[in-house]
Tab-separated table of C-alpha atoms and ligand atoms in Angstrom:
chain	number	residue	atom	x	y	z
A	498	MET	CA	-150.410	-137.057	218.549
A	499	PHE	CA	-153.582	-135.741	216.954
A	500	ALA	CA	-155.952	-138.382	215.679
A	501	GLN	CA	-159.417	-138.653	214.185
A	502	VAL	CA	-160.994	-140.744	216.919
A	503	VAL	CA	-164.248	-142.726	216.935
A	504	ARG	CA	-165.868	-143.525	220.296
A	505	GLN	CA	-168.838	-145.755	221.135
A	506	ASP	CA	-170.948	-142.908	222.584
A	507	ARG	CA	-170.936	-141.130	219.234
A	508	PHE	CA	-171.429	-144.119	216.886
A	509	GLY	CA	-173.766	-143.244	214.018
A	510	ASP	CA	-173.351	-140.465	211.468
A	511	PRO	CA	-169.633	-140.441	210.561
A	512	LEU	CA	-169.641	-136.624	210.717
A	513	GLU	CA	-170.371	-136.868	214.457
A	514	ALA	CA	-168.513	-140.110	215.149
A	515	PHE	CA	-165.083	-138.843	214.063
A	516	ARG	CA	-163.525	-136.148	216.267
A	517	ILE	CA	-159.985	-134.857	216.506
A	518	GLU	CA	-158.464	-135.751	219.878
A	519	GLU	CA	-154.982	-135.826	221.337
A	520	VAL	CA	-153.903	-139.411	221.973
A	521	ALA	CA	-150.624	-140.936	223.226
A	522	VAL	CA	-148.357	-142.132	220.406
A	523	PRO	CA	-148.341	-145.959	220.476
A	524	GLU	CA	-145.038	-147.764	221.070
A	525	PRO	CA	-144.043	-150.257	218.357
A	526	GLY	CA	-143.846	-153.725	219.885
A	527	PRO	CA	-141.796	-156.631	218.507
A	528	GLY	CA	-142.288	-156.914	214.745
A	529	GLU	CA	-144.134	-153.588	214.581
A	530	VAL	CA	-143.398	-150.343	212.767
A	531	LEU	CA	-144.456	-146.798	213.697
A	532	VAL	CA	-145.078	-144.685	210.596
A	533	ALA	CA	-145.417	-140.883	210.504
A	534	VAL	CA	-148.501	-140.601	208.293
A	535	MET	CA	-148.350	-138.197	205.370
A	536	ALA	CA	-151.683	-139.109	203.785
A	537	ALA	CA	-154.462	-141.580	204.534
A	538	GLY	CA	-156.792	-143.329	202.116
A	539	ILE	CA	-160.495	-143.302	202.925
A	540	ASN	CA	-162.466	-146.503	202.465
A	541	PHE	CA	-166.020	-147.631	203.180
A	542	ASN	CA	-164.911	-149.887	206.040
A	543	ASN	CA	-164.565	-146.924	208.395
A	544	VAL	CA	-168.111	-145.832	207.603
A	545	TRP	CA	-169.067	-149.142	209.239
A	546	ALA	CA	-166.607	-148.550	212.091
A	547	ALA	CA	-168.111	-145.084	212.705
A	548	ARG	CA	-171.640	-146.496	212.710
A	549	GLY	CA	-170.715	-149.313	215.076
A	550	VAL	CA	-172.503	-151.850	212.847
A	551	PRO	CA	-172.448	-154.627	211.765
A	552	ILE	CA	-169.474	-154.872	214.153
A	553	ASP	CA	-168.638	-152.652	217.117
A	554	VAL	CA	-164.901	-152.782	216.492
A	555	ILE	CA	-164.081	-151.245	219.889
A	556	ALA	CA	-166.169	-153.788	221.814
A	557	GLU	CA	-164.748	-156.604	219.715
A	558	ARG	CA	-161.170	-155.626	220.598
A	559	ARG	CA	-161.980	-155.134	224.286
A	560	ARG	CA	-163.504	-158.613	224.392
A	561	LYS	CA	-160.156	-159.897	223.163
A	562	GLY	CA	-158.326	-158.081	225.959
A	563	GLU	CA	-157.148	-154.913	224.190
A	564	PRO	CA	-157.325	-151.917	226.544
A	565	TRP	CA	-158.448	-149.053	224.281
A	566	ASP	CA	-161.938	-147.540	224.466
A	567	PHE	CA	-161.546	-145.727	221.132
A	568	HIS	CA	-160.939	-146.498	217.468
A	569	ILE	CA	-158.425	-144.851	215.183
A	570	GLY	CA	-159.263	-146.157	211.719
A	571	GLY	CA	-157.654	-145.757	208.327
A	572	SER	CA	-156.610	-148.759	206.209
A	573	ASP	CA	-154.408	-146.963	203.681
A	574	ALA	CA	-151.330	-144.913	204.523
A	575	SER	CA	-148.362	-143.274	202.914
A	576	GLY	CA	-145.652	-141.977	205.207
A	577	ILE	CA	-142.169	-142.178	206.668
A	578	VAL	CA	-140.998	-144.878	209.062
A	579	HIS	CA	-140.443	-143.185	212.427
A	580	ALA	CA	-139.482	-146.077	214.713
A	581	VAL	CA	-139.317	-149.853	214.626
A	582	GLY	CA	-139.893	-152.497	217.273
A	583	GLY	CA	-137.649	-155.401	218.199
A	584	GLY	CA	-136.699	-157.818	215.434
A	585	VAL	CA	-137.681	-155.507	212.571
A	586	GLU	CA	-134.991	-155.708	209.911
A	587	SER	CA	-136.544	-155.015	206.521
A	588	VAL	CA	-137.387	-151.348	207.142
A	589	ALA	CA	-135.689	-148.525	209.014
A	590	PRO	CA	-136.528	-145.003	210.211
A	591	GLY	CA	-136.581	-142.629	207.255
A	592	ASP	CA	-137.941	-145.140	204.714
A	593	ARG	CA	-140.772	-143.759	202.567
A	594	VAL	CA	-143.499	-146.354	202.596
A	595	VAL	CA	-147.093	-147.376	202.080
A	596	VAL	CA	-148.964	-149.866	204.248
A	597	HIS	CA	-151.028	-152.805	203.026
A	598	PRO	CA	-154.099	-153.795	205.024
A	599	GLY	CA	-153.540	-157.535	205.633
A	600	HIS	CA	-152.925	-158.118	209.373
A	601	TRP	CA	-152.570	-161.407	211.253
A	602	ALA	CA	-150.959	-162.837	214.369
A	603	PRO	CA	-147.387	-163.918	213.598
A	604	ASP	CA	-147.735	-166.864	216.003
A	605	ASP	CA	-150.998	-168.087	214.439
A	606	PRO	CA	-150.376	-171.817	213.765
A	607	TRP	CA	-152.152	-171.520	210.395
A	608	VAL	CA	-149.748	-168.748	209.354
A	609	GLN	CA	-146.713	-170.532	210.768
A	610	ALA	CA	-147.608	-173.623	208.728
A	611	GLY	CA	-147.162	-171.526	205.586
A	612	ASN	CA	-150.841	-171.245	204.628
A	613	ASP	CA	-152.507	-168.194	203.104
A	614	PRO	CA	-152.629	-165.847	206.114
A	615	MET	CA	-155.866	-164.161	204.969
A	616	LEU	CA	-157.587	-167.477	205.727
A	617	ALA	CA	-156.107	-167.612	209.243
A	618	PRO	CA	-158.345	-167.301	212.307
A	619	SER	CA	-156.335	-164.209	213.289
A	620	ALA	CA	-156.655	-162.458	209.874
A	621	LYS	CA	-157.872	-158.872	210.149
A	622	ILE	CA	-158.152	-155.725	208.083
A	623	TRP	CA	-155.676	-153.205	209.452
A	624	GLY	CA	-157.201	-149.850	210.438
A	625	TYR	CA	-160.651	-151.389	210.737
A	626	ASN	CA	-160.428	-154.483	212.920
A	627	THR	CA	-157.205	-153.128	214.427
A	628	ASN	CA	-156.560	-149.843	216.235
A	629	PHE	CA	-154.003	-147.136	215.334
A	630	GLY	CA	-154.730	-146.933	211.622
A	631	SER	CA	-153.776	-144.036	209.393
A	632	PHE	CA	-156.221	-141.321	210.556
A	633	ALA	CA	-153.579	-139.948	212.945
A	634	GLN	CA	-150.131	-138.391	212.913
A	635	PHE	CA	-148.642	-141.842	213.566
A	636	CYS	CA	-149.936	-145.291	212.709
A	637	LEU	CA	-148.827	-148.716	213.902
A	638	ALA	CA	-148.442	-151.628	211.467
A	639	GLN	CA	-146.732	-155.007	211.294
A	640	GLU	CA	-143.398	-155.204	209.474
A	641	HIS	CA	-144.766	-157.436	206.699
A	642	GLN	CA	-147.400	-154.800	205.841
A	643	ILE	CA	-144.806	-152.184	204.964
A	644	LEU	CA	-144.104	-151.700	201.259
A	645	PRO	CA	-141.837	-149.234	199.472
A	646	LYS	CA	-143.652	-146.121	198.269
A	647	ALA	CA	-143.542	-145.521	194.513
A	648	PRO	CA	-141.126	-142.564	194.236
A	649	HIS	CA	-143.024	-140.934	191.354
A	650	LEU	CA	-146.232	-140.582	193.370
A	651	THR	CA	-147.178	-137.744	195.705
A	652	TRP	CA	-148.077	-138.666	199.287
A	653	ALA	CA	-151.753	-138.266	198.415
A	654	GLU	CA	-151.519	-140.455	195.314
A	655	ALA	CA	-149.532	-143.104	197.184
A	656	ALA	CA	-152.148	-143.299	199.961
A	657	ALA	CA	-155.014	-143.808	197.517
A	658	PRO	CA	-154.949	-147.287	196.005
A	659	THR	CA	-153.325	-149.956	198.189
A	660	LEU	CA	-156.401	-151.343	199.955
A	661	VAL	CA	-158.575	-151.467	196.852
A	662	GLY	CA	-155.703	-152.397	194.535
A	663	THR	CA	-154.435	-155.292	196.613
A	664	THR	CA	-158.005	-156.520	197.119
A	665	ALA	CA	-158.575	-156.398	193.354
A	666	TYR	CA	-155.266	-158.194	192.798
A	667	ARG	CA	-156.294	-161.074	195.072
A	668	MET	CA	-159.713	-161.253	193.413
A	669	LEU	CA	-158.290	-161.423	189.898
A	670	LEU	CA	-155.049	-163.318	190.479
A	671	GLY	CA	-155.511	-165.128	193.774
A	672	TRP	CA	-157.776	-168.043	192.879
A	673	ASP	CA	-156.303	-171.131	191.228
A	674	GLY	CA	-158.086	-172.072	188.046
A	675	HIS	CA	-159.325	-168.538	187.513
A	676	ARG	CA	-156.253	-166.346	187.532
A	677	LEU	CA	-156.337	-163.582	184.928
A	678	GLU	CA	-154.946	-164.696	181.588
A	679	PRO	CA	-154.204	-162.766	178.401
A	680	GLY	CA	-157.309	-162.515	176.255
A	681	ASP	CA	-159.737	-163.005	179.159
A	682	LEU	CA	-162.848	-160.882	179.284
A	683	VAL	CA	-163.596	-159.387	182.735
A	684	LEU	CA	-166.825	-157.650	183.688
A	685	VAL	CA	-166.097	-154.977	186.316
A	686	TRP	CA	-168.942	-153.514	188.374
A	687	GLY	CA	-168.414	-149.949	189.591
A	688	GLY	CA	-165.784	-149.346	186.918
A	689	SER	CA	-165.164	-145.731	187.963
A	690	GLY	CA	-164.891	-146.510	191.680
A	691	GLY	CA	-162.015	-147.433	193.951
A	692	LEU	CA	-161.964	-151.176	193.304
A	693	GLY	CA	-163.170	-150.862	189.728
A	694	THR	CA	-160.430	-148.563	188.459
A	695	GLN	CA	-157.823	-150.908	189.908
A	696	ALA	CA	-159.486	-154.037	188.487
A	697	ILE	CA	-159.630	-152.522	185.009
A	698	GLN	CA	-155.944	-151.620	185.111
A	699	LEU	CA	-154.943	-155.041	186.472
A	700	ALA	CA	-156.865	-156.682	183.639
A	701	ALA	CA	-155.122	-154.491	181.059
A	702	ALA	CA	-151.719	-155.089	182.664
A	703	HIS	CA	-152.256	-158.847	182.229
A	704	GLY	CA	-153.416	-158.655	178.630
A	705	ALA	CA	-157.093	-159.117	179.481
A	706	ASP	CA	-160.049	-156.967	178.397
A	707	ALA	CA	-162.303	-155.294	180.955
A	708	VAL	CA	-165.815	-154.033	180.332
A	709	ALA	CA	-167.023	-151.652	183.039
A	710	VAL	CA	-170.526	-151.227	184.419
A	711	VAL	CA	-171.258	-147.680	185.564
A	712	SER	CA	-174.204	-145.388	186.272
A	713	ASP	CA	-173.554	-142.646	183.725
A	714	ASP	CA	-171.505	-141.813	180.669
A	715	LYS	CA	-168.961	-139.634	182.486
A	716	ARG	CA	-168.150	-142.587	184.708
A	717	GLY	CA	-167.972	-144.813	181.670
A	718	GLU	CA	-165.508	-142.487	179.985
A	719	TYR	CA	-163.434	-142.408	183.187
A	720	ALA	CA	-163.319	-146.228	183.186
A	721	VAL	CA	-162.252	-146.237	179.545
A	722	ARG	CA	-159.400	-143.846	180.406
A	723	PHE	CA	-158.061	-146.565	182.713
A	724	GLY	CA	-158.191	-149.194	179.974
A	725	ALA	CA	-161.747	-150.565	179.833
A	726	ILE	CA	-162.631	-151.600	176.276
A	727	GLY	CA	-166.137	-150.234	176.785
A	728	TYR	CA	-168.875	-149.763	179.362
A	729	LEU	CA	-172.496	-150.495	180.094
A	730	ASN	CA	-174.697	-147.911	181.786
A	731	ARG	CA	-176.700	-149.809	184.420
A	732	GLY	CA	-179.307	-147.024	184.236
A	733	ASP	CA	-180.311	-148.396	180.826
A	734	PHE	CA	-181.529	-151.627	182.465
A	735	SER	CA	-184.181	-152.295	185.083
A	736	HIS	CA	-183.730	-155.856	186.348
A	737	TRP	CA	-181.702	-155.124	189.500
A	738	GLY	CA	-182.133	-156.828	192.844
A	739	VAL	CA	-183.534	-160.230	193.692
A	740	PRO	CA	-185.391	-161.620	190.631
A	741	PRO	CA	-188.946	-162.923	190.879
A	742	HIS	CA	-189.292	-166.660	191.516
A	743	TRP	CA	-188.797	-168.550	188.263
A	744	GLU	CA	-192.375	-169.842	188.372
A	745	GLU	CA	-193.831	-166.303	188.661
A	746	PRO	CA	-195.116	-164.737	185.392
A	747	SER	CA	-192.962	-161.635	186.091
A	748	TYR	CA	-189.800	-163.790	185.905
A	749	GLY	CA	-190.074	-163.590	182.114
A	750	ALA	CA	-189.639	-159.799	182.210
A	751	TRP	CA	-186.554	-160.183	184.424
A	752	LEU	CA	-185.034	-162.753	182.100
A	753	LYS	CA	-185.703	-160.590	179.061
A	754	GLU	CA	-183.876	-157.673	180.658
A	755	ALA	CA	-180.976	-159.885	181.819
A	756	ARG	CA	-180.633	-161.216	178.271
A	757	ARG	CA	-180.655	-157.660	176.912
A	758	PHE	CA	-177.803	-156.819	179.324
A	759	ARG	CA	-175.892	-159.941	178.248
A	760	LYS	CA	-176.355	-159.052	174.582
A	761	ALA	CA	-175.121	-155.476	175.126
A	762	LEU	CA	-172.045	-156.845	176.902
A	763	SER	CA	-171.414	-159.371	174.166
A	764	GLU	CA	-171.611	-156.632	171.521
A	765	ILE	CA	-168.899	-154.616	173.267
A	766	ALA	CA	-166.767	-157.737	173.739
A	767	GLY	CA	-166.985	-159.079	170.194
A	768	GLY	CA	-169.233	-161.969	171.113
A	769	ARG	CA	-167.320	-163.101	174.205
A	770	ALA	CA	-168.699	-163.784	177.703
A	771	PRO	CA	-166.686	-162.832	180.817
A	772	ARG	CA	-164.498	-165.591	182.271
A	773	ILE	CA	-164.281	-163.457	185.428
A	774	VAL	CA	-166.988	-161.190	186.844
A	775	PHE	CA	-165.597	-158.724	189.393
A	776	GLU	CA	-168.368	-158.307	191.984
A	777	HIS	CA	-168.959	-156.087	195.021
A	778	PRO	CA	-172.451	-154.499	194.764
A	779	GLY	CA	-173.883	-157.897	195.804
A	780	GLU	CA	-177.638	-158.232	196.173
A	781	ALA	CA	-178.504	-155.845	193.335
A	782	THR	CA	-176.215	-157.442	190.775
A	783	ILE	CA	-175.290	-161.038	191.672
A	784	PRO	CA	-178.173	-162.593	189.691
A	785	THR	CA	-176.934	-160.762	186.591
A	786	SER	CA	-173.297	-161.578	187.298
A	787	ALA	CA	-174.060	-165.285	187.604
A	788	PHE	CA	-176.201	-165.155	184.478
A	789	VAL	CA	-173.655	-163.452	182.181
A	790	CYS	CA	-170.547	-165.270	183.478
A	791	ALA	CA	-169.097	-167.637	180.860
A	792	PRO	CA	-169.543	-171.410	181.328
A	793	GLY	CA	-166.721	-172.541	183.606
A	794	GLY	CA	-166.097	-168.931	184.654
A	795	MET	CA	-165.931	-167.288	188.066
A	796	VAL	CA	-167.898	-164.573	189.835
A	797	VAL	CA	-165.523	-163.247	192.491
A	798	ILE	CA	-166.983	-161.056	195.238
A	799	CYS	CA	-165.517	-158.978	198.071
A	800	ALA	CA	-168.530	-157.008	199.339
A	801	GLY	CA	-172.290	-156.653	199.311
A	802	THR	CA	-172.635	-152.881	199.180
A	803	SER	CA	-176.283	-153.042	198.055
A	804	GLY	CA	-177.210	-155.899	200.417
A	805	TYR	CA	-176.209	-159.409	201.457
A	806	SER	CA	-179.263	-161.481	200.531
A	807	ALA	CA	-178.322	-162.231	196.965
A	808	MET	CA	-180.062	-164.823	194.819
A	809	VAL	CA	-178.197	-167.285	192.620
A	810	ASP	CA	-180.155	-169.379	190.119
A	811	LEU	CA	-178.487	-172.730	190.718
A	812	ARG	CA	-179.561	-174.104	187.355
A	813	TYR	CA	-177.026	-171.890	185.611
A	814	GLN	CA	-174.493	-172.495	188.353
A	815	TRP	CA	-174.275	-176.269	188.019
A	816	VAL	CA	-175.190	-176.915	184.410
A	817	LEU	CA	-172.746	-174.282	183.172
A	818	GLN	CA	-170.288	-175.093	185.963
A	819	LYS	CA	-169.693	-171.575	187.223
A	820	ARG	CA	-167.880	-170.650	190.399
A	821	LEU	CA	-168.889	-168.096	193.043
A	822	GLN	CA	-165.743	-167.168	194.953
A	823	GLY	CA	-165.473	-164.956	198.027
A	824	SER	CA	-162.337	-162.853	198.440
A	825	HIS	CA	-161.169	-160.558	201.226
A	826	GLY	CA	-158.112	-158.393	201.761
A	827	THR	CA	-154.653	-159.419	200.637
A	828	ASN	CA	-151.678	-161.513	201.618
A	829	ASP	CA	-148.084	-160.232	201.475
A	830	GLU	CA	-147.242	-161.839	198.148
A	831	GLN	CA	-150.285	-160.324	196.449
A	832	ALA	CA	-149.680	-156.919	198.039
A	833	ARG	CA	-146.054	-156.869	196.908
A	834	ALA	CA	-146.962	-157.925	193.376
A	835	TYR	CA	-149.595	-155.186	193.195
A	836	ASN	CA	-147.259	-152.545	194.650
A	837	ASP	CA	-144.566	-153.520	192.145
A	838	LEU	CA	-147.013	-152.720	189.319
A	839	VAL	CA	-147.686	-149.319	190.901
A	840	ARG	CA	-143.958	-148.661	191.279
A	841	ALA	CA	-143.430	-149.657	187.637
A	842	LYS	CA	-146.030	-146.991	186.673
A	843	ARG	CA	-148.285	-149.690	185.193
A	844	ILE	CA	-151.104	-148.924	187.624
A	845	ASP	CA	-152.383	-145.404	188.254
A	846	PRO	CA	-153.677	-144.804	191.800
A	847	ALA	CA	-156.839	-143.111	190.432
A	848	LEU	CA	-156.779	-140.328	192.966
A	849	GLY	CA	-160.165	-138.621	193.155
A	850	GLU	CA	-160.932	-136.289	196.051
A	851	VAL	CA	-158.271	-134.958	198.452
A	852	VAL	CA	-159.580	-133.611	201.772
A	853	PRO	CA	-157.849	-131.952	204.737
A	854	PHE	CA	-157.391	-133.942	207.948
A	855	HIS	CA	-160.271	-132.219	209.758
A	856	GLU	CA	-162.718	-133.317	207.029
A	857	ILE	CA	-162.237	-137.069	207.474
A	858	GLY	CA	-165.673	-137.333	209.137
A	859	ARG	CA	-167.330	-135.357	206.339
A	860	ALA	CA	-165.652	-137.495	203.665
A	861	HIS	CA	-166.950	-140.658	205.340
A	862	ARG	CA	-170.435	-139.144	205.590
A	863	ASP	CA	-170.375	-138.353	201.858
A	864	MET	CA	-169.312	-141.911	201.167
A	865	ALA	CA	-172.089	-143.238	203.435
A	866	ASN	CA	-174.622	-141.033	201.629
A	867	GLY	CA	-173.552	-142.361	198.240
A	868	ILE	CA	-171.900	-139.082	197.193
A	869	GLU	CA	-169.361	-140.804	195.037
A	870	VAL	CA	-166.122	-139.447	193.663
A	871	PHE	CA	-164.314	-140.914	190.704
A	872	GLY	CA	-161.519	-143.211	191.899
A	873	ASN	CA	-160.259	-142.948	195.497
A	874	ARG	CA	-160.596	-140.414	198.332
A	875	VAL	CA	-157.578	-139.398	200.409
A	876	ALA	CA	-157.039	-137.188	203.485
A	877	LEU	CA	-153.869	-135.191	203.975
A	878	VAL	CA	-152.284	-135.847	207.357
A	879	GLY	CA	-148.616	-134.742	207.509
A	880	ALA	CA	-148.371	-133.756	203.844
A	881	PRO	CA	-148.674	-129.979	203.347
A	882	ASP	CA	-150.654	-130.318	200.119
A	883	ALA	CA	-151.752	-132.769	197.443
A	884	GLU	CA	-148.629	-132.107	195.342
A	885	ALA	CA	-146.018	-132.951	198.000
A	886	GLY	CA	-144.058	-136.185	198.168
A	887	ALA	CA	-142.997	-137.157	194.652
A	888	SER	CA	-139.254	-137.659	194.427
A	889	ALA	CA	-138.751	-139.091	190.935
B	1263	LIG	P1	-166.628	-146.970	195.506
B	1263	LIG	O1	-167.726	-146.200	196.161
B	1263	LIG	O2	-165.393	-146.256	195.091
B	1263	LIG	O3	-167.174	-147.689	194.200
B	1263	LIG	C1	-168.269	-148.540	194.257
B	1263	LIG	C2	-168.974	-148.491	192.916
B	1263	LIG	O4	-170.018	-149.441	192.951
B	1263	LIG	C3	-169.596	-147.159	192.639
B	1263	LIG	O5	-168.726	-146.364	191.872
B	1263	LIG	C4	-170.888	-147.517	191.878
B	1263	LIG	O6	-170.657	-147.287	190.512
B	1263	LIG	C5	-171.044	-149.014	192.090
B	1263	LIG	N1	-172.328	-149.302	192.709
B	1263	LIG	C6	-172.840	-148.771	193.842
B	1263	LIG	N2	-174.061	-149.276	194.080
B	1263	LIG	C7	-174.335	-150.126	193.058
B	1263	LIG	C8	-175.442	-150.932	192.730
B	1263	LIG	N3	-176.544	-150.974	193.484
B	1263	LIG	N4	-175.369	-151.668	191.594
B	1263	LIG	C9	-174.286	-151.632	190.803
B	1263	LIG	N5	-173.203	-150.874	191.067
B	1263	LIG	C10	-173.230	-150.140	192.185
B	1263	LIG	O7	-166.290	-148.174	196.499
B	1263	LIG	P2	-165.042	-149.172	196.475
B	1263	LIG	O8	-164.823	-149.620	195.099
B	1263	LIG	O9	-163.918	-148.596	197.232
B	1263	LIG	O10	-165.620	-150.363	197.354
B	1263	LIG	C11	-166.765	-151.111	196.940
B	1263	LIG	C12	-167.179	-152.071	198.049
B	1263	LIG	O11	-166.132	-153.024	198.275
B	1263	LIG	C13	-167.445	-151.412	199.406
B	1263	LIG	O12	-168.554	-152.038	200.003
B	1263	LIG	C14	-166.177	-151.710	200.188
B	1263	LIG	O13	-166.389	-151.715	201.585
B	1263	LIG	C15	-165.830	-153.083	199.667
B	1263	LIG	N6	-164.416	-153.463	199.785
B	1263	LIG	C16	-164.103	-154.697	200.288
B	1263	LIG	C17	-162.802	-155.067	200.449
B	1263	LIG	C18	-162.455	-156.415	200.981
B	1263	LIG	O14	-161.283	-156.728	201.158
B	1263	LIG	N7	-163.404	-157.273	201.255
B	1263	LIG	C19	-161.693	-154.160	200.118
B	1263	LIG	C20	-162.114	-152.943	199.467
B	1263	LIG	C21	-163.447	-152.594	199.355
B	1263	LIG	P3	-171.802	-146.777	189.528
B	1263	LIG	O15	-172.773	-145.999	190.357
B	1263	LIG	O16	-171.075	-145.949	188.513
B	1263	LIG	O17	-172.395	-148.028	188.939
């Protein structure tokens, strides 16, 4: 099969790291499914895989005894089941499917004991930590990752949202005590991006109100199209990053700006504060997220795109009893619940850019360089064009 392959001797710029090579089609082992890929979603994780930092995913797998000296990434796929391994009963060749990115060892004692598998020692993100993701004619996934494709979507649309959508679902509905409820206010960073567009729609689907943060009005209007009740332009504020120490004179200027942001948010939300803050920029925004979060509310975070060394002012954290919750990937239950909303046409995949297979490296470079699209990027693999694949 043809695949977009990353190798260690070309780690760095994704444009160089990805190259089309001919690779043997993997055999599905017990519990595994081989999918003929029609389209593949592009996510930031394979920018990291192409760079080889912070993890060299090839070296990591070889240390664990896997034989391959290359990486085929891709954590979102739409396609047709081509073959199944032993014991697979829930899907069959010919099924039109999407793949969710939660991957774990079926014999992991934590998983076998019925615990949340994304907290298992063997939990991985498919197509990043694992090989044979969707940037190839065939991808290899575990049976439990396979979900029915929404018939009304094209292959490109269907490949767009599952990783970000299931991640957003876990963030907003996966944490006891802070599951989305009707009437909640949710602050969503990056409201026009991959995660953000899904978070806004999940909030709306559960009767909650989302306010988006974006970097310009066009992005704000895009977020509103997906159901945000309003947006804040982060360019109108200047207090980003780690705040000065609270004893420094310049802390006053930071606090003034943070209060101005909180007031602008409150005006959009009719005087309410967000019970959930949907975080992923990290270092640049966490101080603000913790500051504006309602007493007893939760800041839930799945990434630190702007940096990992965030600062949390613990005075607000304990006195106002706020929660800072990490979240990563999805389990099967969350993925199915999210996919059911997509199949019921209650969540739009927010398809942004569609690129041909040979431009997967370029699309990752654009992503790495901050050339953002609205919504999600997808590469065509087996699909002839962006319109193919809808059957209802
Ligand atoms: P996108 O590029 O689609 O969207 C990110 C948005 O973040 C942008 O649209 C931008 O919006 C906003 N943003 C960027 N920099 C800043 C900043 N300094 N301050 C405030 N906002 C900023 O990416 P995704 O939504 O697909 O992914 C976001 C992050 O989440 C990535 O790091 C990704 O790797 C991670 N992720 C983690 C997952 C997990 O399971 N742990 C799963 C999925 C994604 P604007 O400029 O308009 O403000």
